XYZ file of C-alpha atoms in Angstrom:
518
model
C -28.035 -34.348 -6.935
C -28.819 -37.541 -8.803
C -25.824 -39.501 -7.508
C -25.990 -38.462 -3.862
C -27.974 -41.592 -3.046
C -24.883 -43.591 -3.960
C -22.613 -41.269 -2.039
C -24.414 -42.039 1.214
C -23.150 -45.637 1.027
C -19.492 -44.765 0.714
C -17.333 -42.949 3.195
C -13.896 -42.893 1.588
C -13.423 -39.966 -0.797
C -13.485 -40.298 -4.561
C -14.495 -43.925 -4.900
C -16.122 -43.480 -8.307
C -14.723 -42.217 -11.569
C -15.877 -39.047 -13.233
C -17.085 -41.280 -16.048
C -19.161 -43.611 -13.884
C -20.840 -40.760 -12.036
C -21.591 -38.942 -15.271
C -23.135 -41.958 -16.950
C -25.270 -42.739 -13.896
C -26.424 -39.133 -13.600
C -27.404 -38.905 -17.243
C -29.375 -42.134 -17.373
C -31.232 -41.178 -14.202
C -32.019 -37.644 -15.333
C -32.658 -38.234 -19.032
C -36.427 -37.891 -18.844
C -36.363 -34.993 -16.400
C -33.921 -32.934 -18.416
C -35.783 -33.664 -21.606
C -38.973 -32.488 -19.965
C -37.319 -29.241 -18.871
C -36.027 -28.614 -22.388
C -39.413 -29.390 -23.817
C -41.333 -27.043 -21.584
C -38.861 -24.198 -21.940
C -39.019 -24.214 -25.735
C -42.515 -25.443 -26.538
C -45.320 -25.101 -24.031
C -46.607 -28.457 -22.833
C -50.111 -27.128 -23.494
C -51.076 -25.163 -26.592
C -53.895 -22.745 -27.182
C -55.626 -23.290 -30.513
C -55.871 -19.866 -32.143
C -56.212 -20.946 -35.792
C -58.375 -23.927 -36.592
C -57.453 -27.289 -38.038
C -59.661 -26.515 -41.012
C -57.729 -23.327 -41.765
C -60.277 -20.973 -40.214
C -58.313 -17.760 -39.744
C -61.165 -15.579 -38.544
C -59.617 -15.386 -35.071
C -57.475 -12.301 -34.553
C -53.951 -13.224 -33.471
C -53.163 -9.684 -32.356
C -54.031 -7.563 -29.344
C -53.425 -10.319 -26.779
C -53.081 -7.790 -23.970
C -56.506 -6.947 -22.584
C -57.319 -4.412 -19.924
C -59.371 -5.592 -16.943
C -62.553 -3.984 -18.251
C -62.221 -5.797 -21.575
C -61.555 -9.080 -19.747
C -64.740 -8.608 -17.701
C -66.724 -8.002 -20.871
C -65.191 -11.116 -22.453
C -66.129 -13.223 -19.422
C -69.715 -11.942 -19.503
C -69.941 -12.656 -23.217
C -68.602 -16.175 -22.605
C -71.209 -16.905 -19.945
C -73.913 -15.697 -22.339
C -72.471 -17.840 -25.135
C -72.669 -20.977 -22.970
C -76.311 -20.196 -22.150
C -77.009 -19.669 -25.852
C -75.382 -23.036 -26.595
C -77.577 -24.757 -24.025
C -80.621 -23.178 -25.630
C -79.556 -24.206 -29.127
C -78.960 -27.811 -28.065
C -82.434 -27.951 -26.534
C -84.016 -26.449 -29.677
C -85.533 -29.051 -32.026
C -87.133 -26.830 -34.674
C -86.117 -25.855 -38.204
C -82.405 -25.084 -38.617
C -81.544 -26.672 -35.265
C -78.198 -28.042 -36.460
C -77.005 -24.702 -37.854
C -78.180 -22.963 -34.696
C -75.989 -25.330 -32.608
C -72.984 -24.838 -34.881
C -73.345 -21.065 -34.741
C -73.563 -21.132 -30.938
C -70.476 -23.397 -30.730
C -68.578 -21.150 -33.113
C -69.315 -18.093 -30.978
C -68.104 -19.858 -27.818
C -65.012 -21.077 -29.619
C -64.316 -17.564 -30.893
C -64.460 -16.186 -27.345
C -62.225 -18.991 -26.010
C -59.691 -18.253 -28.770
C -59.664 -14.488 -28.581
C -57.197 -13.864 -25.761
C -53.859 -15.382 -24.764
C -55.640 -15.974 -21.449
C -59.053 -17.238 -22.550
C -62.095 -16.947 -20.255
C -62.009 -20.622 -19.295
C -63.186 -20.095 -15.726
C -66.264 -18.201 -16.894
C -67.138 -20.962 -19.355
C -66.800 -23.654 -16.682
C -68.921 -21.752 -14.164
C -71.607 -21.398 -16.818
C -71.624 -25.207 -17.318
C -69.761 -25.533 -20.629
C -68.351 -29.045 -20.182
C -71.588 -31.084 -20.018
C -73.074 -29.298 -23.018
C -69.842 -29.638 -25.037
C -69.758 -33.353 -24.234
C -73.314 -33.572 -25.528
C -72.190 -31.872 -28.750
C -69.504 -34.564 -29.216
C -72.100 -37.333 -29.457
C -71.661 -39.755 -32.362
C -73.757 -39.005 -35.412
C -73.248 -35.263 -35.041
C -72.059 -33.394 -38.169
C -68.314 -32.834 -38.504
C -68.680 -29.066 -38.239
C -70.319 -29.443 -34.834
C -67.743 -31.995 -33.626
C -64.869 -29.793 -34.756
C -66.175 -26.684 -32.993
C -66.896 -28.613 -29.767
C -63.449 -30.227 -29.769
C -61.856 -26.839 -30.414
C -63.649 -25.347 -27.394
C -62.446 -28.261 -25.248
C -58.893 -27.837 -26.571
C -58.672 -24.277 -25.285
C -60.350 -25.114 -21.985
C -57.726 -27.849 -21.536
C -54.985 -25.240 -22.136
C -56.001 -23.513 -18.908
C -55.016 -23.995 -15.276
C -54.652 -27.522 -13.808
C -58.104 -27.577 -12.258
C -59.580 -26.296 -15.531
C -57.856 -29.052 -17.482
C -59.164 -31.647 -15.030
C -62.692 -30.433 -15.769
C -62.393 -32.263 -19.105
C -62.509 -35.703 -17.442
C -66.125 -36.356 -18.585
C -65.167 -35.516 -22.174
C -62.097 -37.786 -22.438
C -63.837 -41.017 -23.564
C -65.552 -39.237 -26.474
C -62.422 -37.303 -27.453
C -60.530 -40.603 -27.592
C -63.329 -42.306 -29.493
C -63.258 -39.615 -32.178
C -59.609 -40.448 -32.930
C -60.817 -43.575 -34.711
C -60.928 -44.386 -38.399
C -64.589 -43.419 -38.723
C -63.838 -39.774 -37.888
C -62.764 -37.153 -40.396
C -59.107 -36.122 -40.252
C -59.962 -32.605 -39.088
C -62.117 -33.868 -36.197
C -59.567 -36.517 -35.187
C -56.737 -33.992 -35.243
C -58.635 -31.452 -33.134
C -59.481 -34.170 -30.600
C -55.797 -35.188 -30.537
C -54.886 -31.571 -29.805
C -57.318 -31.464 -26.878
C -55.931 -34.749 -25.522
C -52.360 -33.466 -25.921
C -53.244 -30.525 -23.689
C -54.741 -32.864 -21.105
C -51.650 -35.122 -21.199
C -49.420 -32.065 -20.835
C -50.944 -31.268 -17.450
C -49.167 -34.031 -15.577
C -48.765 -37.665 -14.603
C -52.224 -38.056 -13.052
C -54.118 -37.136 -16.219
C -51.630 -39.022 -18.404
C -52.467 -42.157 -16.461
C -56.185 -41.537 -16.938
C -55.711 -41.175 -20.697
C -53.565 -44.304 -20.876
C -56.099 -46.319 -18.888
C -58.845 -45.161 -21.266
C -56.908 -46.300 -24.329
C -55.632 -43.045 -25.856
C -52.189 -44.399 -26.816
C -53.066 -46.739 -29.674
C -55.345 -44.425 -31.722
C -52.852 -41.554 -31.336
C -50.060 -43.872 -32.475
C -52.076 -44.900 -35.536
C -52.463 -41.244 -36.467
C -48.680 -41.115 -36.916
C -48.637 -43.875 -39.522
C -49.910 -42.044 -42.654
C -48.064 -39.255 -44.451
C -50.534 -36.576 -43.344
C -48.273 -33.738 -42.222
C -50.539 -31.698 -39.966
C -52.254 -34.748 -38.454
C -48.953 -36.515 -37.789
C -47.493 -33.383 -36.214
C -50.393 -32.992 -33.783
C -50.457 -36.713 -32.954
C -46.691 -36.772 -32.335
C -46.920 -33.760 -30.033
C -49.799 -35.366 -28.102
C -47.889 -38.660 -27.846
C -44.736 -36.971 -26.543
C -46.876 -35.464 -23.776
C -48.549 -38.816 -23.116
C -45.404 -40.952 -22.700
C -43.333 -38.470 -20.658
C -43.143 -40.826 -17.738
C -41.768 -41.446 -15.227
C -43.251 -44.925 -15.817
C -41.577 -46.429 -18.918
C -44.549 -48.695 -19.673
C -46.241 -46.291 -22.117
C -43.012 -45.684 -24.063
C -42.407 -49.424 -24.379
C -46.004 -49.993 -25.450
C -45.768 -47.227 -28.055
C -42.616 -48.508 -29.754
C -44.278 -51.922 -30.119
C -47.266 -50.559 -32.050
C -47.138 -52.169 -35.472
C -45.710 -49.751 -38.033
C -44.802 -47.012 -35.537
C -41.030 -47.496 -35.776
C -41.130 -47.456 -39.577
C -43.250 -44.286 -39.457
C -40.723 -42.536 -37.182
C -37.908 -43.367 -39.616
C -39.973 -42.239 -42.593
C -40.948 -38.917 -41.023
C -37.394 -38.172 -39.856
C -36.198 -38.841 -43.400
C -38.733 -36.831 -45.394
C -40.630 -34.416 -43.175
C -40.221 -30.660 -42.884
C -38.516 -29.197 -39.816
C -41.756 -28.550 -37.953
C -42.987 -32.137 -38.224
C -39.516 -33.575 -37.623
C -39.308 -31.548 -34.406
C -42.418 -33.222 -32.987
C -41.310 -36.693 -34.110
C -37.878 -36.071 -32.572
C -39.520 -35.291 -29.220
C -41.247 -38.667 -29.393
C -37.810 -40.222 -29.922
C -36.496 -38.238 -26.925
C -38.970 -39.811 -24.534
C -38.808 -43.263 -26.093
C -35.017 -43.342 -25.781
C -34.997 -41.729 -22.324
C -37.542 -44.031 -20.727
C -37.513 -47.409 -22.444
C -34.549 -49.734 -22.924
C -36.724 -51.743 -25.287
C -37.344 -48.657 -27.421
C -33.658 -47.682 -27.368
C -32.643 -51.154 -28.493
C -35.118 -51.041 -31.385
C -34.229 -47.492 -32.426
C -30.483 -48.121 -32.700
C -31.104 -50.980 -35.127
C -32.745 -48.617 -37.623
C -31.534 -45.595 -39.593
C -32.653 -43.230 -36.804
C -29.134 -42.364 -35.655
C -28.001 -41.585 -39.213
C -31.092 -39.439 -39.786
C -30.596 -37.535 -36.532
C -26.991 -36.791 -37.456
C -28.036 -35.616 -40.929
C -30.590 -33.247 -39.396
C -27.944 -31.874 -37.052
C -25.631 -31.269 -39.973
C -28.152 -29.542 -42.232
C -30.676 -27.718 -40.037
C -30.317 -24.351 -38.331
C -33.659 -24.572 -36.495
C -33.063 -24.350 -32.759
C -36.511 -25.854 -32.108
C -35.467 -28.929 -34.098
C -31.838 -29.215 -33.027
C -32.666 -29.458 -29.307
C -34.745 -32.675 -29.472
C -32.427 -34.130 -32.122
C -29.411 -33.606 -29.840
C -31.331 -34.906 -26.849
C -32.329 -38.046 -28.779
C -28.754 -38.608 -29.920
C -27.493 -38.204 -26.360
C -30.049 -40.666 -25.009
C -29.147 -43.268 -27.617
C -25.444 -43.137 -26.771
C -26.188 -43.073 -23.035
C -27.537 -46.611 -23.156
C -25.650 -49.646 -21.921
C -22.121 -50.186 -23.200
C -23.229 -52.750 -25.791
C -25.648 -50.231 -27.282
C -23.026 -47.486 -27.363
C -20.500 -49.776 -29.050
C -23.106 -50.810 -31.599
C -23.997 -47.197 -32.382
C -20.554 -45.611 -32.438
C -17.910 -47.834 -33.966
C -14.508 -46.139 -34.338
C -13.484 -45.886 -37.978
C -17.018 -45.794 -39.332
C -18.162 -42.763 -41.256
C -21.246 -42.303 -39.064
C -19.064 -42.065 -35.958
C -16.844 -39.373 -37.429
C -19.959 -37.562 -38.612
C -21.416 -37.577 -35.077
C -18.322 -35.858 -33.713
C -18.377 -33.332 -36.564
C -21.975 -32.261 -35.949
C -21.356 -31.996 -32.215
C -18.398 -29.702 -32.939
C -20.743 -27.632 -35.094
C -23.116 -27.281 -32.133
C -20.272 -26.362 -29.760
C -19.467 -23.541 -32.167
C -23.075 -22.337 -32.168
C -24.008 -18.958 -30.724
C -26.862 -20.611 -28.824
C -26.063 -21.463 -25.203
C -28.564 -24.327 -25.120
C -26.983 -25.992 -28.149
C -23.524 -25.760 -26.606
C -24.819 -27.334 -23.405
C -26.679 -30.136 -25.185
C -23.707 -30.919 -27.433
C -21.404 -31.121 -24.406
C -23.936 -33.417 -22.715
C -23.884 -35.790 -25.701
C -20.078 -35.721 -25.824
C -19.931 -36.514 -22.113
C -21.974 -39.659 -22.772
C -19.583 -40.706 -25.527
C -16.556 -39.832 -23.383
C -17.916 -42.027 -20.569
C -17.571 -45.041 -22.880
C -14.606 -47.050 -24.087
C -11.019 -45.891 -24.459
C -11.584 -45.903 -28.231
C -14.521 -43.517 -27.819
C -12.467 -41.234 -25.607
C -9.716 -41.197 -28.230
C -12.236 -40.193 -30.904
C -13.090 -37.036 -28.990
C -9.554 -36.347 -27.789
C -8.182 -36.348 -31.337
C -11.022 -34.215 -32.742
C -11.617 -30.486 -33.069
C -13.904 -30.703 -30.048
C -11.114 -30.507 -27.453
C -9.867 -26.944 -28.205
C -13.479 -25.757 -28.122
C -14.166 -27.548 -24.845
C -11.070 -26.057 -23.231
C -12.145 -22.571 -24.266
C -15.730 -23.105 -23.099
C -14.525 -24.351 -19.695
C -13.151 -20.904 -18.955
C -15.500 -18.627 -20.911
C -18.957 -20.185 -21.152
C -21.941 -19.678 -18.814
C -21.871 -21.844 -15.706
C -24.299 -24.557 -16.865
C -22.293 -25.074 -20.062
C -19.001 -25.186 -18.145
C -20.387 -27.924 -15.903
C -21.289 -30.125 -18.881
C -17.899 -29.435 -20.487
C -16.177 -30.499 -17.269
C -17.821 -33.908 -17.498
C -16.467 -34.381 -21.016
C -12.905 -33.386 -20.156
C -12.935 -35.364 -16.905
C -14.196 -38.479 -18.664
C -11.449 -38.204 -21.274
C -8.836 -38.685 -18.551
C -10.107 -41.907 -16.961
C -10.381 -45.436 -18.302
C -13.561 -47.451 -17.664
C -13.481 -49.212 -14.304
C -15.421 -51.998 -12.657
C -16.937 -51.344 -9.258
C -16.213 -48.329 -7.081
C -12.434 -48.321 -7.167
C -10.362 -45.311 -8.086
C -10.364 -44.851 -11.855
C -7.385 -45.784 -13.947
C -5.800 -42.738 -15.512
C -5.212 -42.050 -19.168
C -2.045 -40.096 -18.442
C -1.507 -38.813 -21.975
C -4.902 -37.103 -21.950
C -4.535 -35.785 -18.404
C -1.089 -34.291 -18.953
C -2.104 -32.723 -22.235
C -5.343 -31.159 -20.943
C -3.682 -29.824 -17.795
C -0.816 -28.470 -19.896
C -3.367 -26.654 -22.040
C -4.740 -24.857 -19.020
C -7.885 -26.697 -17.918
C -7.094 -26.946 -14.173
C -8.221 -23.396 -13.213
C -11.615 -24.099 -14.786
C -12.120 -27.177 -12.619
C -10.988 -25.335 -9.487
C -13.526 -22.598 -10.264
C -16.206 -25.300 -10.251
C -15.008 -26.445 -6.822
C -15.612 -22.915 -5.567
C -19.173 -22.837 -6.907
C -22.279 -23.294 -4.770
C -23.465 -26.110 -7.053
C -22.644 -29.393 -5.296
C -22.661 -31.416 -8.508
C -20.184 -29.054 -10.175
C -18.028 -29.005 -7.039
C -17.954 -32.805 -7.033
C -16.737 -32.957 -10.648
C -14.106 -30.327 -9.858
C -12.855 -32.262 -6.817
C -12.742 -35.507 -8.790
C -10.603 -33.888 -11.465
C -8.306 -32.397 -8.840
C -7.839 -35.901 -7.436
C -6.766 -37.089 -10.888
C -4.241 -34.258 -11.119
C -2.887 -34.798 -7.608
C -2.525 -38.528 -8.131
C -1.629 -38.753 -11.776
C 0.624 -35.925 -12.929
C 4.186 -37.177 -13.548
C 7.072 -36.466 -11.190
C 4.731 -35.547 -8.342
C 3.853 -32.230 -9.981
C 0.168 -32.468 -9.144
C 0.197 -30.860 -5.661
C 2.327 -27.944 -6.887
C -0.006 -27.300 -9.802
C -3.065 -27.361 -7.543
C -1.404 -25.082 -4.979
C -0.355 -22.642 -7.693
C -4.014 -22.206 -8.730
C -5.188 -21.714 -5.110
C -6.728 -25.189 -5.144
C -5.932 -25.760 -1.460
C -8.032 -22.759 -0.505
C -10.862 -24.030 -2.751
C -10.820 -27.426 -1.026
C -10.580 -26.023 2.487
C -13.951 -24.296 2.107
C -15.432 -27.819 2.418
C -13.806 -28.430 5.816
C -17.145 -28.050 7.596
C -19.465 -28.411 4.605
C -22.951 -29.825 5.223
C -22.572 -32.335 2.377
C -20.743 -35.260 3.970
C -19.549 -36.747 0.701
C -17.982 -33.499 -0.530
C -16.554 -32.801 2.926
C -14.858 -36.206 3.003
C -13.571 -35.853 -0.551
C -12.029 -32.427 -0.011
C -10.629 -33.111 3.452
C -9.210 -36.422 2.289
C -7.358 -34.755 -0.575
C -5.950 -32.013 1.640
C -4.800 -34.560 4.248
C -3.293 -36.927 1.683
C -1.462 -34.453 -0.524
C -0.976 -31.392 1.664
C -0.416 -32.887 5.106
C 2.257 -32.081 7.651
C 5.072 -33.293 5.405
C 4.057 -31.296 2.339
C 6.884 -29.084 1.074
C 9.606 -30.495 3.354
C 11.477 -32.031 0.431
C 11.802 -28.561 -1.085
């Protein structure tokens, strides 16, 4: 897990608070988790089935093709590439229309199936001829069709996407001000597919200067163009290197454009802009610092309160969680107890905890865990809200991944911020109340799980109970819920940190003298 690197340097059990571990884990994993969310909900690469110009001639039905039909499609694609080569070589009357017609036929074939015949087009030599069709001075219709073909080739397998390397400089060049909006947008789509393939191709695009022209495409109020550019940018700055995210936020006018789009755009555009905010806030401290000084937080909260679009709510929640997972100064600046915005944040997170969607519950708990890892005042905000009854119920009834996030929230509510690696100071009022309301069995269930991260959180909470419950009641409560048995399963566990934690607790609280006083 993310914090096991730290565990290797400490031998005594439970040297770090639930809060400290949670905050470290979230900052370290912010980009990775965001990437997983992104790719599970919206494919990193997108096939262009309906054109930028509104061409709807492509059938969107009958995606399933039998092998014989696929073979025919591949043969037709090879023939179409040969026809394109012939049309490019032709210099007679109607040469331009002949090229456009040949490009349109190839594009139609590459758009026809959910699994387009990319391999056949590459074997026939499509890339060099498509690059030739992107040459400056070509009519927009030709540029658009060529870029569309390249977009769908880039949506293929990794090696097929890499085949676009010779086309990248021209695709980037056509993002400029001298290009029509439709051509620029289609080129941005192709580049977004290339960036979605992985870090290697992202670095190539960044080195060739794709970031700035894509960023400039976000500045106007052109809905479709902004949406495509934002999606391409979110693929381009995914990381893990924060340099691109920091460079993007510093583009003149970009921050104002993000605020403007979040304020006025429809859900579909806001979703793409929110994903840009996800990666900016996950990867760049500079970007986070700039974002929290704007109206972005307020706008994110308003979207959470008013939208029911799962596609939108996920990146909005993720952005909110990243912003409050910054350093303590940032968190205090964003969430000030007593301010309306702070109360509103808790309210919308409660709304998400009540959602029927598992992913929303998990994301909302993740955000709350970041807030609960903050100051005592922030912990009190959550503790006194409607979130706690929901969290207690989810700890015992929700799917495992949600229960693990909920455990971080409840655990963080019971410990005060600490310096260094010492044992955390308890907030006894919270601990006694939560244990009295039945949360201990949920934590012990996590200890029994095969997930080492969940087991660690469960053991840490058990330590709080054993150490902190008044009148020495902790050991009896743990024993009553079969907690000793749960800890003893770690007696010979392969994870040294968990083994030391569990064995240390058993030795300290259930040693030879345990029960003699009774």
